Coordinates of C-alpha atoms and ligand atoms in Angstrom, one line a residue:
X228 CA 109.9 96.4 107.8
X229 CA 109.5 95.4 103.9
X230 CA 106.2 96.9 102.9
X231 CA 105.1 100.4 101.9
X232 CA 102.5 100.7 103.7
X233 CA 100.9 99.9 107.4
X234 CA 97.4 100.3 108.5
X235 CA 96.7 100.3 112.3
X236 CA 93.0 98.8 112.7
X237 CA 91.3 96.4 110.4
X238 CA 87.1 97.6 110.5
X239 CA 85.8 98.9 107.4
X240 CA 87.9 102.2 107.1
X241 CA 91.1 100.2 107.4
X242 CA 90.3 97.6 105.3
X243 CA 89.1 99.8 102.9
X244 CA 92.3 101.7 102.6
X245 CA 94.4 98.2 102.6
X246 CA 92.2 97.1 99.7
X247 CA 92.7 100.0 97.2
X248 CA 96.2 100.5 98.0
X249 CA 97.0 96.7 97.6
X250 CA 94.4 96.0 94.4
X251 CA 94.9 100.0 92.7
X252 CA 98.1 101.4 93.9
X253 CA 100.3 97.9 94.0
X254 CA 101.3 98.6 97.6
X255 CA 102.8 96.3 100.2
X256 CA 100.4 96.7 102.9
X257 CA 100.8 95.4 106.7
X258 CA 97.5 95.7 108.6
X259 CA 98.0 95.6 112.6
X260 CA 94.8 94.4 114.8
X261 CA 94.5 94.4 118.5
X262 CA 91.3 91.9 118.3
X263 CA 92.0 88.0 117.5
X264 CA 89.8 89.2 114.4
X265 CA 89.3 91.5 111.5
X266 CA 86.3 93.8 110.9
X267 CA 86.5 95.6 113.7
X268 CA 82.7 96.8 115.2
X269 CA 81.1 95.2 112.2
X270 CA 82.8 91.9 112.9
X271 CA 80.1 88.8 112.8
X272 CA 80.2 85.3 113.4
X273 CA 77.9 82.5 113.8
X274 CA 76.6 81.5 117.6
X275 CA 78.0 77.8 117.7
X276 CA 75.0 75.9 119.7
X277 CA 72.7 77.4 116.8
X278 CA 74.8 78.4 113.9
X279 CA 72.7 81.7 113.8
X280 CA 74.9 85.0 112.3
X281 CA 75.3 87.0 115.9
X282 CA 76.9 90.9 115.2
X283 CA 79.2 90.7 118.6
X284 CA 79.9 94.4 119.0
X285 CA 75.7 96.0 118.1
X286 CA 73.4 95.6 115.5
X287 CA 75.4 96.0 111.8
X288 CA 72.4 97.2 109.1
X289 CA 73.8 98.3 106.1
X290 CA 72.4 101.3 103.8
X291 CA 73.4 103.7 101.8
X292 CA 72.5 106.7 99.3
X293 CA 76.6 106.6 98.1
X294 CA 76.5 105.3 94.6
X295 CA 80.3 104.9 94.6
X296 CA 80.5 102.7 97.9
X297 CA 77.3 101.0 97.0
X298 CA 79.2 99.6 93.9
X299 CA 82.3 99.3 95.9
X300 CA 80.5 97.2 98.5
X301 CA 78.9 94.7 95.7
X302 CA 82.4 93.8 94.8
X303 CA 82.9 91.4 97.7
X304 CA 79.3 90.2 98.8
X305 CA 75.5 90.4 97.1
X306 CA 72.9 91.5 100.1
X307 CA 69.6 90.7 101.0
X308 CA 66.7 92.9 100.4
X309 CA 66.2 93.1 104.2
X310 CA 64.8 96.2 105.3
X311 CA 64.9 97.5 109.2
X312 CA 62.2 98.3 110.9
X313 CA 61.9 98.8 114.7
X314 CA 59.0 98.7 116.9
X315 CA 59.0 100.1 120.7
X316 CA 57.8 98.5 123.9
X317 CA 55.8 101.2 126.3
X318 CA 53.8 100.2 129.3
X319 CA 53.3 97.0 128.3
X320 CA 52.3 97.8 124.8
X321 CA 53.8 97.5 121.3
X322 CA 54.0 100.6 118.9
X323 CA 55.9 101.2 115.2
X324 CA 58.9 103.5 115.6
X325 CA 60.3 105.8 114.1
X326 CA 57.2 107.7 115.7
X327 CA 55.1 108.1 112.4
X328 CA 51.0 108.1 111.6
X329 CA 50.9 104.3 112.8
X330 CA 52.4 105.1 116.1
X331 CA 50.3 108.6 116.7
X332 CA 47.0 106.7 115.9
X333 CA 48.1 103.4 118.1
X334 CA 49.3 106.2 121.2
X335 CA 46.4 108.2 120.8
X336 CA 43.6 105.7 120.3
X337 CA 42.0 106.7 117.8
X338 CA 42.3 107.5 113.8
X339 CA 43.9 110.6 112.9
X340 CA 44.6 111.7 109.2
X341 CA 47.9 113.5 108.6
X342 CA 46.6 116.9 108.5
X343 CA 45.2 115.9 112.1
X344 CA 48.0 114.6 113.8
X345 CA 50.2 117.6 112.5
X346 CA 47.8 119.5 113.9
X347 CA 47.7 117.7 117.2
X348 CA 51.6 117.4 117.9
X349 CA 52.3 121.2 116.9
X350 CA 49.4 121.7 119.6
X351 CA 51.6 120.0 122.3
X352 CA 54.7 121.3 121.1
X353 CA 53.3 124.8 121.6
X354 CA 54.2 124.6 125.5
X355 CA 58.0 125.3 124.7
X356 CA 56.9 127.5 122.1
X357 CA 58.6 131.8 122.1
X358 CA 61.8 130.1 124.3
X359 CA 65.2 128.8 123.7
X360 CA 64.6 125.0 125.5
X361 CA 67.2 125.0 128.3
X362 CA 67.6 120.9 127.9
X363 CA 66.8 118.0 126.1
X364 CA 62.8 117.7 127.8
X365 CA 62.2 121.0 126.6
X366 CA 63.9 120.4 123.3
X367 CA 62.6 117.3 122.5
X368 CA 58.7 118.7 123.8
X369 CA 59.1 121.7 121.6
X370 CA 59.3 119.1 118.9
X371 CA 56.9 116.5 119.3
X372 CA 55.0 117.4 122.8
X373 CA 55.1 116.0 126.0
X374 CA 52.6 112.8 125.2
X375 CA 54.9 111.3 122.5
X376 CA 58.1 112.5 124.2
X377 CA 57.3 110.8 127.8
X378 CA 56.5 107.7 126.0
X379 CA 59.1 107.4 123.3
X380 CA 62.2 109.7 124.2
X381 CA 62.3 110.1 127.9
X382 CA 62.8 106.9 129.1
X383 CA 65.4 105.3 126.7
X384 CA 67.2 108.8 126.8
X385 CA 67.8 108.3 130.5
X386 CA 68.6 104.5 130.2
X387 CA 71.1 105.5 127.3
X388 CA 72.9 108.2 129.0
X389 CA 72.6 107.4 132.5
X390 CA 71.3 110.6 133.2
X391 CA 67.6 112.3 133.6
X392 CA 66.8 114.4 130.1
X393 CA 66.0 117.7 132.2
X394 CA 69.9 117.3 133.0
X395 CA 70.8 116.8 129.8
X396 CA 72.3 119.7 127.1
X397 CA 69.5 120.2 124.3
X398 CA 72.2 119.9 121.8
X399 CA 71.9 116.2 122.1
X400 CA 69.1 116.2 119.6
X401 CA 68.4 118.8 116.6
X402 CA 65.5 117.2 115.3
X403 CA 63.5 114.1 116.1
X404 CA 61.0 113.1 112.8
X405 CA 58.1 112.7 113.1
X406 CA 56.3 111.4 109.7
X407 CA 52.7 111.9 108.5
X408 CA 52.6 108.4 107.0
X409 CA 52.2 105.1 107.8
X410 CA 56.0 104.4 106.2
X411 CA 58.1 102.6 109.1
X412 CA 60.7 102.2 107.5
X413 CA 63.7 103.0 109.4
X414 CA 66.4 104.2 106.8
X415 CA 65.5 106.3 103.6
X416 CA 68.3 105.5 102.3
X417 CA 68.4 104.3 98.5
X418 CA 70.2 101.2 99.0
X419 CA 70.0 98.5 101.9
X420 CA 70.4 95.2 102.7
X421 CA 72.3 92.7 104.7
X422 CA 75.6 90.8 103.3
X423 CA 74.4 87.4 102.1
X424 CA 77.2 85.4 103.4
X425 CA 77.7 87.6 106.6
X426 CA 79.6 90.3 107.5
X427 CA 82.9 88.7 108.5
X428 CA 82.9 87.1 105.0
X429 CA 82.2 90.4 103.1
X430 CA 85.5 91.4 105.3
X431 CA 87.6 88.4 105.1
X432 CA 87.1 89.2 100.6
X433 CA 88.3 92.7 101.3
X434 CA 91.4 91.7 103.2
X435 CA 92.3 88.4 100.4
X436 CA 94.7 90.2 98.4
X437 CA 98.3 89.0 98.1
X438 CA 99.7 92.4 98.8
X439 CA 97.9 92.1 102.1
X440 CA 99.3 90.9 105.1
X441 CA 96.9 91.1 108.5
X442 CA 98.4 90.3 111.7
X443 CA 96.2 89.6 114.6
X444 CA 96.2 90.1 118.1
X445 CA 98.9 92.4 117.3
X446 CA 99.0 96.4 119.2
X447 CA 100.2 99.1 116.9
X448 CA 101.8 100.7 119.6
X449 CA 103.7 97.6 120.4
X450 CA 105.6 98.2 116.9
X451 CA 105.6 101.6 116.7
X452 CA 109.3 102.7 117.1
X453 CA 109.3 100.7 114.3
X454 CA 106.9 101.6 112.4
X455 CA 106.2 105.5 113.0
X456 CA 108.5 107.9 110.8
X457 CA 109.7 104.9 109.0
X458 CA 106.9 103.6 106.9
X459 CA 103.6 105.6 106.0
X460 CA 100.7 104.8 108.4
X461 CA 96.7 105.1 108.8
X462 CA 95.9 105.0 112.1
X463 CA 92.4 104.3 113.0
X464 CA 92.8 103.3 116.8
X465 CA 91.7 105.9 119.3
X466 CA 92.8 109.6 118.9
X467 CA 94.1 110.5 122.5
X468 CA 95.5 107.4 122.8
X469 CA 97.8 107.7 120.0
X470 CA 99.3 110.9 121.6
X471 CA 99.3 109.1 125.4
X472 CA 96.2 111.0 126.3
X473 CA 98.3 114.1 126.7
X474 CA 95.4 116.3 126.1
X475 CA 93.0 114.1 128.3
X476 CA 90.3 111.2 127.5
X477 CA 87.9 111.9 125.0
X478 CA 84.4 110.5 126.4
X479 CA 82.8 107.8 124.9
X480 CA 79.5 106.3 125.9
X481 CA 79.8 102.0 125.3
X482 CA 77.1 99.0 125.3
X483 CA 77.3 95.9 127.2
X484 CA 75.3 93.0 125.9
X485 CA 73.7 90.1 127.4
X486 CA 73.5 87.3 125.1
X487 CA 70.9 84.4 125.7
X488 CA 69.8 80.8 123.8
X489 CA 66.3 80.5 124.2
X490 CA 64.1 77.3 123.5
X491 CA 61.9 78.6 121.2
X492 CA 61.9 79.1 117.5
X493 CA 60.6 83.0 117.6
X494 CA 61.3 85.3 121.2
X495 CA 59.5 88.3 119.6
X496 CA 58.3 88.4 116.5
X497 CA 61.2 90.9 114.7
X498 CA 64.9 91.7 114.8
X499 CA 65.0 94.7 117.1
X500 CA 62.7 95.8 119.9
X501 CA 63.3 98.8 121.9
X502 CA 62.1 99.4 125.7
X503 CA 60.9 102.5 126.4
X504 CA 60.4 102.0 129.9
X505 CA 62.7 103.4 132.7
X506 CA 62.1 100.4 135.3
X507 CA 63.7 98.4 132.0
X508 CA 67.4 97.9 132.8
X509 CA 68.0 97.1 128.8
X510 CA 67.4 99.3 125.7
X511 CA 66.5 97.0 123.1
X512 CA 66.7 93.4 122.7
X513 CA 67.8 92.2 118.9
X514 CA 67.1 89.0 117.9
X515 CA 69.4 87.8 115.1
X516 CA 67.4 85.0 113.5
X517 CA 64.9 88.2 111.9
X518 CA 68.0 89.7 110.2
X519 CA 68.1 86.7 107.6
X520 CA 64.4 85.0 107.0
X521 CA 65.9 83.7 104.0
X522 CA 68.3 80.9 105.5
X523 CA 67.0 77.7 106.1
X524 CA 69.5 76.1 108.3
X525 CA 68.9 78.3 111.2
X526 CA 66.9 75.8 113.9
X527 CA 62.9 76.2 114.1
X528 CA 63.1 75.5 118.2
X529 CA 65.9 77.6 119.2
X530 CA 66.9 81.1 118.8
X531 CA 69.6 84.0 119.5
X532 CA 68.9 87.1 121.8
X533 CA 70.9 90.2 122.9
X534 CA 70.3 92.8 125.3
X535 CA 71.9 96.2 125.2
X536 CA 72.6 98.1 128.0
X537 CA 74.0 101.4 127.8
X538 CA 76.6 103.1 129.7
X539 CA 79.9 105.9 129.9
X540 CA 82.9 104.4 128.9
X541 CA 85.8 104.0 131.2
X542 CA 89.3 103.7 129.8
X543 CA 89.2 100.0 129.4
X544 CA 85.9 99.6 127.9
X545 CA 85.3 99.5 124.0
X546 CA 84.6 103.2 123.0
X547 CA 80.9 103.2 121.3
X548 CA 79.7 106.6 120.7
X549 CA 81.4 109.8 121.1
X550 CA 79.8 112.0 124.0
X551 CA 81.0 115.5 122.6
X552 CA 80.7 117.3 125.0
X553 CA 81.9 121.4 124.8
X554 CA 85.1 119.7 126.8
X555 CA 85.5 117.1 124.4
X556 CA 85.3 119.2 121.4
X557 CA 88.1 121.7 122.9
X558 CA 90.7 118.8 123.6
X559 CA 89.7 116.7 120.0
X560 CA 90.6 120.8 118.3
X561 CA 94.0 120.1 120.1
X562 CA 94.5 116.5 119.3
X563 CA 93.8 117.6 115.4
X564 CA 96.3 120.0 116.0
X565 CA 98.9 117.5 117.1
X566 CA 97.6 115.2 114.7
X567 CA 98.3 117.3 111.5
X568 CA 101.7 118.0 112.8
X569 CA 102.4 114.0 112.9
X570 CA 104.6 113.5 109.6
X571 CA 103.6 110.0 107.5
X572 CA 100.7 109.4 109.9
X573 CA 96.9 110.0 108.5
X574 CA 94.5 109.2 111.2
X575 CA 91.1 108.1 110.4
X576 CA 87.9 105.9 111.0
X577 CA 85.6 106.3 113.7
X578 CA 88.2 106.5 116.7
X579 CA 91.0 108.1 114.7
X580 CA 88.7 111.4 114.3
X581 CA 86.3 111.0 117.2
X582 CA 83.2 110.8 115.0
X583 CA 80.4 108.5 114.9
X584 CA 81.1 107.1 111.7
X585 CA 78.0 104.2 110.2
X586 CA 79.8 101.8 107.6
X587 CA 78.9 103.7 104.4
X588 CA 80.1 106.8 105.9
X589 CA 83.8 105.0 107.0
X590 CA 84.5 103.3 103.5
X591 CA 83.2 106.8 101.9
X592 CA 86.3 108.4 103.6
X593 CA 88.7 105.8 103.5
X594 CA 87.9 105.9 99.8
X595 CA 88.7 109.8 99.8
X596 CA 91.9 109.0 102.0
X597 CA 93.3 107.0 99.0
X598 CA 91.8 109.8 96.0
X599 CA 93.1 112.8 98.2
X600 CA 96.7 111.8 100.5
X601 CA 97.5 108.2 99.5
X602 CA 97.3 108.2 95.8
X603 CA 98.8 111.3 95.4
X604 CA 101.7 110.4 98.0
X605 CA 102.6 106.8 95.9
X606 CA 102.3 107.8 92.5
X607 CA 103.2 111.6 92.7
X608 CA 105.6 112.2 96.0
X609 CA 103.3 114.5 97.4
X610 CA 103.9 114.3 101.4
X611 CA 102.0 112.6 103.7
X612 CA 100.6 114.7 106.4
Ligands
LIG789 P1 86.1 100.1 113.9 O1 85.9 100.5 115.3 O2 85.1 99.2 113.3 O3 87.5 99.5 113.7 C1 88.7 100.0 114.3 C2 89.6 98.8 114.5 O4 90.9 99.3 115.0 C3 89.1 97.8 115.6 O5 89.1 96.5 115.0 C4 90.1 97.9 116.7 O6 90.3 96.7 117.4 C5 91.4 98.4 116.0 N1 92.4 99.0 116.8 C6 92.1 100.1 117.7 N2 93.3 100.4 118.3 C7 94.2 99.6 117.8 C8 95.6 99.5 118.0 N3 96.3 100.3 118.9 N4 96.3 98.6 117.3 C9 95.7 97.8 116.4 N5 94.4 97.9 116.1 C10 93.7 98.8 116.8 N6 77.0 101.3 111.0 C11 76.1 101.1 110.1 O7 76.2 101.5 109.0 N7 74.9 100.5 110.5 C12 74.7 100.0 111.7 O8 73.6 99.4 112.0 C13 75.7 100.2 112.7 N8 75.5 99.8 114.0 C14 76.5 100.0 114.9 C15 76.3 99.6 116.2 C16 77.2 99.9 117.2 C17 77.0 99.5 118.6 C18 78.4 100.6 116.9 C19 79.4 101.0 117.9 C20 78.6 101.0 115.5 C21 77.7 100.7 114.6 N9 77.9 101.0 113.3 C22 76.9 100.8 112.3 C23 79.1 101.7 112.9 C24 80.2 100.8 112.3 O9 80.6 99.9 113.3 C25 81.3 101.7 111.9 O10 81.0 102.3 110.7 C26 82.6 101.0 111.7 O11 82.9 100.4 112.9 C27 83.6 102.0 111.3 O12 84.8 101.4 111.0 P2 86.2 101.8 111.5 O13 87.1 101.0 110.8 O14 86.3 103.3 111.5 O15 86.2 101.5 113.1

């Protein structure tokens, strides 16, 4: 195999690696993707009945405090200056999430000032109070109380993790904010927006280098006699896959979505709603057209929903979030193990290290992967493990 280097996985992290090693280093680098397409979870494309930007794998909102990858990102797309916000659907009303001074005044009924409100929730959280909570209920009521918790939490806790919060390990949660303004904004983050062009596009700049060669629809482990020992690898597939699940399956929790053309120019107002009920089989609908107000070409009588439903991964489902459970953490200790001892191979990403990973956080550390083991490898000898 005539390059230098090969990347397994084409999302942001190995993309990321496969652009500074080809544009910095010089490197010959072959990147290997299962999907017929790069990107990985971030991957967009348009819906073709409405030409309206659809993220296929989840909602894709970029944001970021990270000077470096903020700078890093601008070199392949401008963004928008969209900013998320998320409202929740409760019993057949609408409130402002995340649960703030907007939300406590439109639960409660009434106006409350800030000093009120704190006053009222640490009132309600007082029923857990002098106890260790015992699972997430009691957790997340020694947070916020019961009133804003059965409304907000309980029900799209359950729906997400298939299971009733009193049966749940408090751990799940360490803190659920609460703010004392009217600020809905969802990130804090100092920089967000949405690629101009589209995700896939932003992508498709990363990968268009003449050092870079991606091959689709291509398995790492169909080439990985050849590959493994031979030429120096980044692996971002899945962790326990890599060493045949030898340790067992790490758990992942994964989304299914129902995708739906409806005949009318607006379904609800704003990009993401949440549903809060239990008798709701979905979590959220998003509605794509809200992500980008700015294009003009989307159609005024047509538009693009998804629901998300939310279940436990089994083996052939598309791993979404790590479940971590005291289990999981044990057997990813021993697959760390196995994976430090696995000469020429770095593993990283969100599946290579079992870590829920958003897209600032995944070219952050691909970025350190080439400052701290790549760079040094190439242009001092230093070995890769
Ligand atoms: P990613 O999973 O994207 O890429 C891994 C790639 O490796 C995939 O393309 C896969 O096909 C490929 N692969 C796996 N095994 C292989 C093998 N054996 N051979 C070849 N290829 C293989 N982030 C954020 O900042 N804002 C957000 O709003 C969201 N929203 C969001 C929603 C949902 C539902 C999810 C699951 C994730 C997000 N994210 C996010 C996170 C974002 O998707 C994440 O940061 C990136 O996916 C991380 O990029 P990676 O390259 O690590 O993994």
């Amino acid at each position: 195999m005539n390059v230098d280097l090969v990347v397994a996985g084409s999302g942001f992290f190995g993309l990321t690696v496969a652009e500074r090693c080809a544009a910095e280093l010089g490197l010959r680098v072959l990147v290997l993707e299962r999907r017929n397409h790069i990107g990985g979870n971030a991957y967009s494309e348009a819906e073709p009945e409405t030409g309206i930007e659809i993220h296929r794998y989840g909602a894709h909102l970029f944001h970021t405090s990270n000077e470096r990858v903020w700078e890093y990102a601008q070199r392949f797309t401008a963004f928008t200056g969209y900013q998320h916000r998320v409202y929740s659907t409760f019993k057949g009303r609408v409130y402002s999430l995340p649960i703030n001074l907007g939300t406590i005044c439109e639960y409660f009924g009434r106006a409350f000032t800030p000093d009120e409100a704190r006053a009222l929730v640490a009132e309600q959280a007082a029923e857990v109070a002098g106890r260790e909570p015992r699972d997430l209920e009691e957790k997340a009521v020694s947070l916020i109380g019961r009133p804003l918790y059965e409304a907000f939490i309980r029900g799209y806790t359950a729906k997400q993790w298939q299971t009733d919060p009193r049966d749940l390990p408090p751990e799940i949660i360490t803190r659920l904010p609460v703010r004392y303004t009217f600020d809905n904004r969802y990130f804090n983050d100092t920089h967000e927006g949405l690629p101009v062009d589209g995700y896939t596009a932003w992508l498709e700049r990363m990968a268009d280098h003449p050092n870079i060669e991606v091959r689709l629809e291509t398995d790492f482990f169909d080439l990985r006699d050849e590959v493994v020992g031979r030429v120096p690898t980044v692996y971002t597939g899945p962790l326990d896959r890599y060493f045949g699940f030898a340790e067992g399956e790490l758990g992942w929790r994964t989304l299914d979505f129902e995708l739906e053309v409806k005949p009318t120019g607006d379904f609800q107002g704003t990009p993401v709603m949440n549903y809060a009920d239990e008798d709701v089989p979905y979590t959220r609908i998003h509605e794509f057209r809200h992500f980008h107000p700015e294009r003009s070409h989307y159609p005024a009588d047509r538009t693009v929903i998804m629901r998300e439903f939310s279940r436990f991964a089994d083996r052939g489902d598309e791993p979404y979030y790590p479940i971590n459970t005291p289990e999981d953490r044990d057997r990813l200790l021993r697959y760390r193990a196995m994976a430090r001892g696995e000469d020429g191979v770095l593993f990283g990403g969100r599946l290579g290290t079992y870590k829920y990973l958003d897209m600032h956080m995944a070219i952050a550390s691909a970025l350190s992967m080439v400052d701290n083991r790549l760079r040094p490898h190439f242009t001092e000898g230093r070995p890769l493990t």
